[in-house]
């Protein structure tokens, strides 16, 4: 299925369904757990604070499709867009560039997030980081372009993800704030 056929298909589905196009196949995502949503909330709060700081030239969004190719449109949990764009400046149905893509692991998506999505996202020339966050452990896996997208695991209470291109540091303590992990 192409992206155009995918949109024709999803236009017939209920609004509360969340779909991705993976290798030409539509894949429906399961409903997110409360822990998943808590982590996404923490990410959005922390990143929005930094986005609104003077000099920030990037924007953060959640649950927006990212067109990788004519057959692939995954939907990161959170994405950082390059530049100080406005919603009216973006394509109406998906993004075509991202600086950072975040995925919160779920038992049903862990393999796809760590393998297929890593390979897909890292083909984007604009991407500097792919960040995968566990929801059952205090752990974040970072794949950064400046290290050839080699895996870096962070699990220390004082660890932080560093985004040099954005000029920000994101402590794991903020990502997992009030989760009990």
PDB file of C-alpha atoms in Angstrom:
ATOM      1  CA  UNK A   1       0.000   0.000   0.000  1.00  0.00           C
ATOM      2  CA  UNK A   2       1.299   3.465  -0.827  1.00  0.00           C
ATOM      3  CA  UNK A   3       0.877   6.471   1.443  1.00  0.00           C
ATOM      4  CA  UNK A   4      -1.978   7.706  -0.751  1.00  0.00           C
ATOM      5  CA  UNK A   5      -3.801   4.351  -0.435  1.00  0.00           C
ATOM      6  CA  UNK A   6      -3.005   4.365   3.295  1.00  0.00           C
ATOM      7  CA  UNK A   7      -4.731   7.737   3.709  1.00  0.00           C
ATOM      8  CA  UNK A   8      -7.736   6.521   1.716  1.00  0.00           C
ATOM      9  CA  UNK A   9      -7.895   3.538   4.090  1.00  0.00           C
ATOM     10  CA  UNK A  10      -7.463   5.523   7.338  1.00  0.00           C
ATOM     11  CA  UNK A  11     -10.072   8.064   6.202  1.00  0.00           C
ATOM     12  CA  UNK A  12     -12.625   5.263   6.557  1.00  0.00           C
ATOM     13  CA  UNK A  13     -11.498   4.297  10.072  1.00  0.00           C
ATOM     14  CA  UNK A  14     -12.742   5.762  13.381  1.00  0.00           C
ATOM     15  CA  UNK A  15     -10.856   8.865  14.564  1.00  0.00           C
ATOM     16  CA  UNK A  16      -9.677   7.180  17.771  1.00  0.00           C
ATOM     17  CA  UNK A  17      -7.633   4.567  15.879  1.00  0.00           C
ATOM     18  CA  UNK A  18      -3.913   5.256  15.469  1.00  0.00           C
ATOM     19  CA  UNK A  19      -2.350   3.718  12.352  1.00  0.00           C
ATOM     20  CA  UNK A  20       1.148   3.533  10.892  1.00  0.00           C
ATOM     21  CA  UNK A  21       2.273   2.400   7.446  1.00  0.00           C
ATOM     22  CA  UNK A  22       5.175  -0.062   7.737  1.00  0.00           C
ATOM     23  CA  UNK A  23       6.664  -1.539   4.553  1.00  0.00           C
ATOM     24  CA  UNK A  24       3.388  -0.895   2.727  1.00  0.00           C
ATOM     25  CA  UNK A  25       1.241  -2.564   5.411  1.00  0.00           C
ATOM     26  CA  UNK A  26      -1.148  -0.632   7.670  1.00  0.00           C
ATOM     27  CA  UNK A  27      -0.451  -1.394  11.333  1.00  0.00           C
ATOM     28  CA  UNK A  28      -2.845  -0.325  14.072  1.00  0.00           C
ATOM     29  CA  UNK A  29      -1.217   0.675  17.334  1.00  0.00           C
ATOM     30  CA  UNK A  30      -2.660  -0.652  20.558  1.00  0.00           C
ATOM     31  CA  UNK A  31      -4.039   1.818  23.069  1.00  0.00           C
ATOM     32  CA  UNK A  32      -1.236   3.350  25.117  1.00  0.00           C
ATOM     33  CA  UNK A  33      -0.884   2.387  28.771  1.00  0.00           C
ATOM     34  CA  UNK A  34      -1.098   5.017  31.522  1.00  0.00           C
ATOM     35  CA  UNK A  35       2.691   4.686  32.091  1.00  0.00           C
ATOM     36  CA  UNK A  36       3.326   5.248  28.376  1.00  0.00           C
ATOM     37  CA  UNK A  37       1.178   8.368  28.406  1.00  0.00           C
ATOM     38  CA  UNK A  38       2.830   9.639  31.612  1.00  0.00           C
ATOM     39  CA  UNK A  39       6.268   9.407  30.011  1.00  0.00           C
ATOM     40  CA  UNK A  40       5.009  11.152  26.855  1.00  0.00           C
ATOM     41  CA  UNK A  41       3.501  13.885  29.050  1.00  0.00           C
ATOM     42  CA  UNK A  42       6.826  14.333  30.850  1.00  0.00           C
ATOM     43  CA  UNK A  43       8.678  14.533  27.529  1.00  0.00           C
ATOM     44  CA  UNK A  44       6.296  17.093  26.094  1.00  0.00           C
ATOM     45  CA  UNK A  45       6.417  19.228  29.235  1.00  0.00           C
ATOM     46  CA  UNK A  46      10.228  19.204  29.451  1.00  0.00           C
ATOM     47  CA  UNK A  47      10.735  19.814  25.729  1.00  0.00           C
ATOM     48  CA  UNK A  48       8.069  22.519  25.491  1.00  0.00           C
ATOM     49  CA  UNK A  49       9.769  24.450  28.298  1.00  0.00           C
ATOM     50  CA  UNK A  50      13.044  24.329  26.374  1.00  0.00           C
ATOM     51  CA  UNK A  51      11.358  25.104  23.053  1.00  0.00           C
ATOM     52  CA  UNK A  52       9.981  28.343  24.482  1.00  0.00           C
ATOM     53  CA  UNK A  53      13.374  29.547  25.680  1.00  0.00           C
ATOM     54  CA  UNK A  54      14.872  32.502  23.797  1.00  0.00           C
ATOM     55  CA  UNK A  55      16.856  31.382  20.768  1.00  0.00           C
ATOM     56  CA  UNK A  56      15.227  27.972  20.329  1.00  0.00           C
ATOM     57  CA  UNK A  57      14.869  27.233  16.619  1.00  0.00           C
ATOM     58  CA  UNK A  58      12.942  23.971  16.779  1.00  0.00           C
ATOM     59  CA  UNK A  59       9.438  22.766  17.672  1.00  0.00           C
ATOM     60  CA  UNK A  60       8.079  19.700  19.457  1.00  0.00           C
ATOM     61  CA  UNK A  61       4.927  17.739  18.541  1.00  0.00           C
ATOM     62  CA  UNK A  62       3.409  14.400  19.463  1.00  0.00           C
ATOM     63  CA  UNK A  63       1.681  11.641  17.520  1.00  0.00           C
ATOM     64  CA  UNK A  64       2.263  13.009  14.039  1.00  0.00           C
ATOM     65  CA  UNK A  65       3.116  10.746  11.121  1.00  0.00           C
ATOM     66  CA  UNK A  66       6.591  11.001   9.628  1.00  0.00           C
ATOM     67  CA  UNK A  67       6.892  10.148   5.941  1.00  0.00           C
ATOM     68  CA  UNK A  68      10.007   8.070   5.400  1.00  0.00           C
ATOM     69  CA  UNK A  69       9.167   6.854   1.874  1.00  0.00           C
ATOM     70  CA  UNK A  70       6.157   6.080  -0.329  1.00  0.00           C
ATOM     71  CA  UNK A  71       5.606   2.872   1.684  1.00  0.00           C
ATOM     72  CA  UNK A  72       6.559   3.994   5.202  1.00  0.00           C
ATOM     73  CA  UNK A  73       4.857   6.446   7.533  1.00  0.00           C
ATOM     74  CA  UNK A  74       5.574   5.600  11.172  1.00  0.00           C
ATOM     75  CA  UNK A  75       4.211   7.796  13.934  1.00  0.00           C
ATOM     76  CA  UNK A  76       6.724   8.672  16.653  1.00  0.00           C
ATOM     77  CA  UNK A  77       5.352   9.307  20.134  1.00  0.00           C
ATOM     78  CA  UNK A  78       7.158  12.665  20.185  1.00  0.00           C
ATOM     79  CA  UNK A  79       9.112  14.416  17.454  1.00  0.00           C
ATOM     80  CA  UNK A  80      11.290  17.515  17.303  1.00  0.00           C
ATOM     81  CA  UNK A  81      11.010  19.473  14.074  1.00  0.00           C
ATOM     82  CA  UNK A  82      13.871  21.474  12.616  1.00  0.00           C
ATOM     83  CA  UNK A  83      13.297  25.218  12.416  1.00  0.00           C
ATOM     84  CA  UNK A  84      10.790  27.532  13.993  1.00  0.00           C
ATOM     85  CA  UNK A  85       7.862  26.269  11.910  1.00  0.00           C
ATOM     86  CA  UNK A  86       4.191  27.013  12.463  1.00  0.00           C
ATOM     87  CA  UNK A  87       1.323  24.554  11.939  1.00  0.00           C
ATOM     88  CA  UNK A  88       0.202  26.371   8.780  1.00  0.00           C
ATOM     89  CA  UNK A  89       3.684  25.816   7.317  1.00  0.00           C
ATOM     90  CA  UNK A  90       3.491  22.008   7.647  1.00  0.00           C
ATOM     91  CA  UNK A  91       2.000  19.441   5.267  1.00  0.00           C
ATOM     92  CA  UNK A  92      -1.531  18.563   6.427  1.00  0.00           C
ATOM     93  CA  UNK A  93      -1.122  14.808   6.963  1.00  0.00           C
ATOM     94  CA  UNK A  94       2.477  14.032   7.868  1.00  0.00           C
ATOM     95  CA  UNK A  95       5.895  15.515   8.503  1.00  0.00           C
ATOM     96  CA  UNK A  96       8.742  15.068   6.063  1.00  0.00           C
ATOM     97  CA  UNK A  97      11.664  15.987   8.310  1.00  0.00           C
ATOM     98  CA  UNK A  98      12.562  15.546  11.960  1.00  0.00           C
ATOM     99  CA  UNK A  99      15.591  16.328  14.072  1.00  0.00           C
ATOM    100  CA  UNK A 100      14.720  13.893  16.878  1.00  0.00           C
ATOM    101  CA  UNK A 101      12.207  11.033  17.050  1.00  0.00           C
ATOM    102  CA  UNK A 102      11.160   9.561  20.425  1.00  0.00           C
ATOM    103  CA  UNK A 103       9.451   6.219  20.931  1.00  0.00           C
ATOM    104  CA  UNK A 104       8.218   4.861  24.273  1.00  0.00           C
ATOM    105  CA  UNK A 105       8.566   1.084  24.232  1.00  0.00           C
ATOM    106  CA  UNK A 106       5.547  -1.142  24.675  1.00  0.00           C
ATOM    107  CA  UNK A 107       5.683  -4.945  24.921  1.00  0.00           C
ATOM    108  CA  UNK A 108       3.947  -5.250  21.546  1.00  0.00           C
ATOM    109  CA  UNK A 109       6.136  -2.679  19.760  1.00  0.00           C
ATOM    110  CA  UNK A 110       9.584  -3.150  21.342  1.00  0.00           C
ATOM    111  CA  UNK A 111      11.068  -5.213  18.516  1.00  0.00           C
ATOM    112  CA  UNK A 112       9.695  -2.905  15.793  1.00  0.00           C
ATOM    113  CA  UNK A 113      10.815   0.233  17.679  1.00  0.00           C
ATOM    114  CA  UNK A 114      14.354  -1.017  18.309  1.00  0.00           C
ATOM    115  CA  UNK A 115      14.962  -2.524  14.885  1.00  0.00           C
ATOM    116  CA  UNK A 116      12.705  -1.434  12.029  1.00  0.00           C
ATOM    117  CA  UNK A 117      12.029   2.116  13.233  1.00  0.00           C
ATOM    118  CA  UNK A 118      15.678   2.659  14.087  1.00  0.00           C
ATOM    119  CA  UNK A 119      16.641   1.742  10.516  1.00  0.00           C
ATOM    120  CA  UNK A 120      13.791   3.775   9.025  1.00  0.00           C
ATOM    121  CA  UNK A 121      14.236   6.961  11.046  1.00  0.00           C
ATOM    122  CA  UNK A 122      17.989   7.039  10.576  1.00  0.00           C
ATOM    123  CA  UNK A 123      17.532   7.274   6.790  1.00  0.00           C
ATOM    124  CA  UNK A 124      16.172  10.802   7.261  1.00  0.00           C
ATOM    125  CA  UNK A 125      18.965  13.287   6.469  1.00  0.00           C
ATOM    126  CA  UNK A 126      17.587  15.749   9.042  1.00  0.00           C
ATOM    127  CA  UNK A 127      17.585  13.263  11.950  1.00  0.00           C
ATOM    128  CA  UNK A 128      20.301  13.744  14.584  1.00  0.00           C
ATOM    129  CA  UNK A 129      18.854  11.424  17.290  1.00  0.00           C
ATOM    130  CA  UNK A 130      16.489   8.516  17.720  1.00  0.00           C
ATOM    131  CA  UNK A 131      15.570   8.047  21.391  1.00  0.00           C
ATOM    132  CA  UNK A 132      13.835   4.926  22.717  1.00  0.00           C
ATOM    133  CA  UNK A 133      12.426   5.032  26.242  1.00  0.00           C
ATOM    134  CA  UNK A 134      11.530   2.010  28.367  1.00  0.00           C
ATOM    135  CA  UNK A 135       8.304   2.180  30.337  1.00  0.00           C
ATOM    136  CA  UNK A 136       9.102  -0.690  32.692  1.00  0.00           C
ATOM    137  CA  UNK A 137      12.638   0.358  33.690  1.00  0.00           C
ATOM    138  CA  UNK A 138      14.645   3.535  34.226  1.00  0.00           C
ATOM    139  CA  UNK A 139      16.374   3.200  30.853  1.00  0.00           C
ATOM    140  CA  UNK A 140      16.766   5.183  27.658  1.00  0.00           C
ATOM    141  CA  UNK A 141      18.526   4.047  24.484  1.00  0.00           C
ATOM    142  CA  UNK A 142      19.964   6.789  22.293  1.00  0.00           C
ATOM    143  CA  UNK A 143      21.048   6.472  18.672  1.00  0.00           C
ATOM    144  CA  UNK A 144      22.911   9.616  17.559  1.00  0.00           C
ATOM    145  CA  UNK A 145      24.111  10.487  14.068  1.00  0.00           C
ATOM    146  CA  UNK A 146      27.447  11.801  15.385  1.00  0.00           C
ATOM    147  CA  UNK A 147      28.237   8.286  16.675  1.00  0.00           C
ATOM    148  CA  UNK A 148      27.045   6.509  13.517  1.00  0.00           C
ATOM    149  CA  UNK A 149      23.745   5.734  15.262  1.00  0.00           C
ATOM    150  CA  UNK A 150      25.542   3.324  17.593  1.00  0.00           C
ATOM    151  CA  UNK A 151      23.466   2.263  20.587  1.00  0.00           C
ATOM    152  CA  UNK A 152      24.060   4.170  23.846  1.00  0.00           C
ATOM    153  CA  UNK A 153      22.170   2.932  26.919  1.00  0.00           C
ATOM    154  CA  UNK A 154      21.514   5.354  29.764  1.00  0.00           C
ATOM    155  CA  UNK A 155      20.157   4.142  33.104  1.00  0.00           C
ATOM    156  CA  UNK A 156      21.841   6.194  35.819  1.00  0.00           C
ATOM    157  CA  UNK A 157      19.833   8.548  37.997  1.00  0.00           C
ATOM    158  CA  UNK A 158      22.125  11.407  36.938  1.00  0.00           C
ATOM    159  CA  UNK A 159      22.274  10.481  33.225  1.00  0.00           C
ATOM    160  CA  UNK A 160      20.965  12.840  30.565  1.00  0.00           C
ATOM    161  CA  UNK A 161      20.423  12.841  26.804  1.00  0.00           C
ATOM    162  CA  UNK A 162      22.484  15.576  25.158  1.00  0.00           C
ATOM    163  CA  UNK A 163      21.253  17.187  21.938  1.00  0.00           C
ATOM    164  CA  UNK A 164      24.118  19.438  20.745  1.00  0.00           C
ATOM    165  CA  UNK A 165      22.309  20.606  17.593  1.00  0.00           C
ATOM    166  CA  UNK A 166      19.394  21.837  19.729  1.00  0.00           C
ATOM    167  CA  UNK A 167      21.528  23.200  22.541  1.00  0.00           C
ATOM    168  CA  UNK A 168      19.649  21.241  25.201  1.00  0.00           C
ATOM    169  CA  UNK A 169      20.177  18.509  27.766  1.00  0.00           C
ATOM    170  CA  UNK A 170      17.309  16.273  28.864  1.00  0.00           C
ATOM    171  CA  UNK A 171      17.894  14.507  32.203  1.00  0.00           C
ATOM    172  CA  UNK A 172      16.413  11.032  32.547  1.00  0.00           C
ATOM    173  CA  UNK A 173      14.975  12.219  35.872  1.00  0.00           C
ATOM    174  CA  UNK A 174      12.659  14.551  33.913  1.00  0.00           C
ATOM    175  CA  UNK A 175      11.592  11.827  31.494  1.00  0.00           C
ATOM    176  CA  UNK A 176      10.679   9.459  34.341  1.00  0.00           C
ATOM    177  CA  UNK A 177       9.410  12.115  36.773  1.00  0.00           C
ATOM    178  CA  UNK A 178       6.692  10.792  39.133  1.00  0.00           C
ATOM    179  CA  UNK A 179       6.540   7.373  37.409  1.00  0.00           C
ATOM    180  CA  UNK A 180       7.783   5.420  40.410  1.00  0.00           C
ATOM    181  CA  UNK A 181      10.698   3.991  38.424  1.00  0.00           C
TER     182      UNK A 181
END
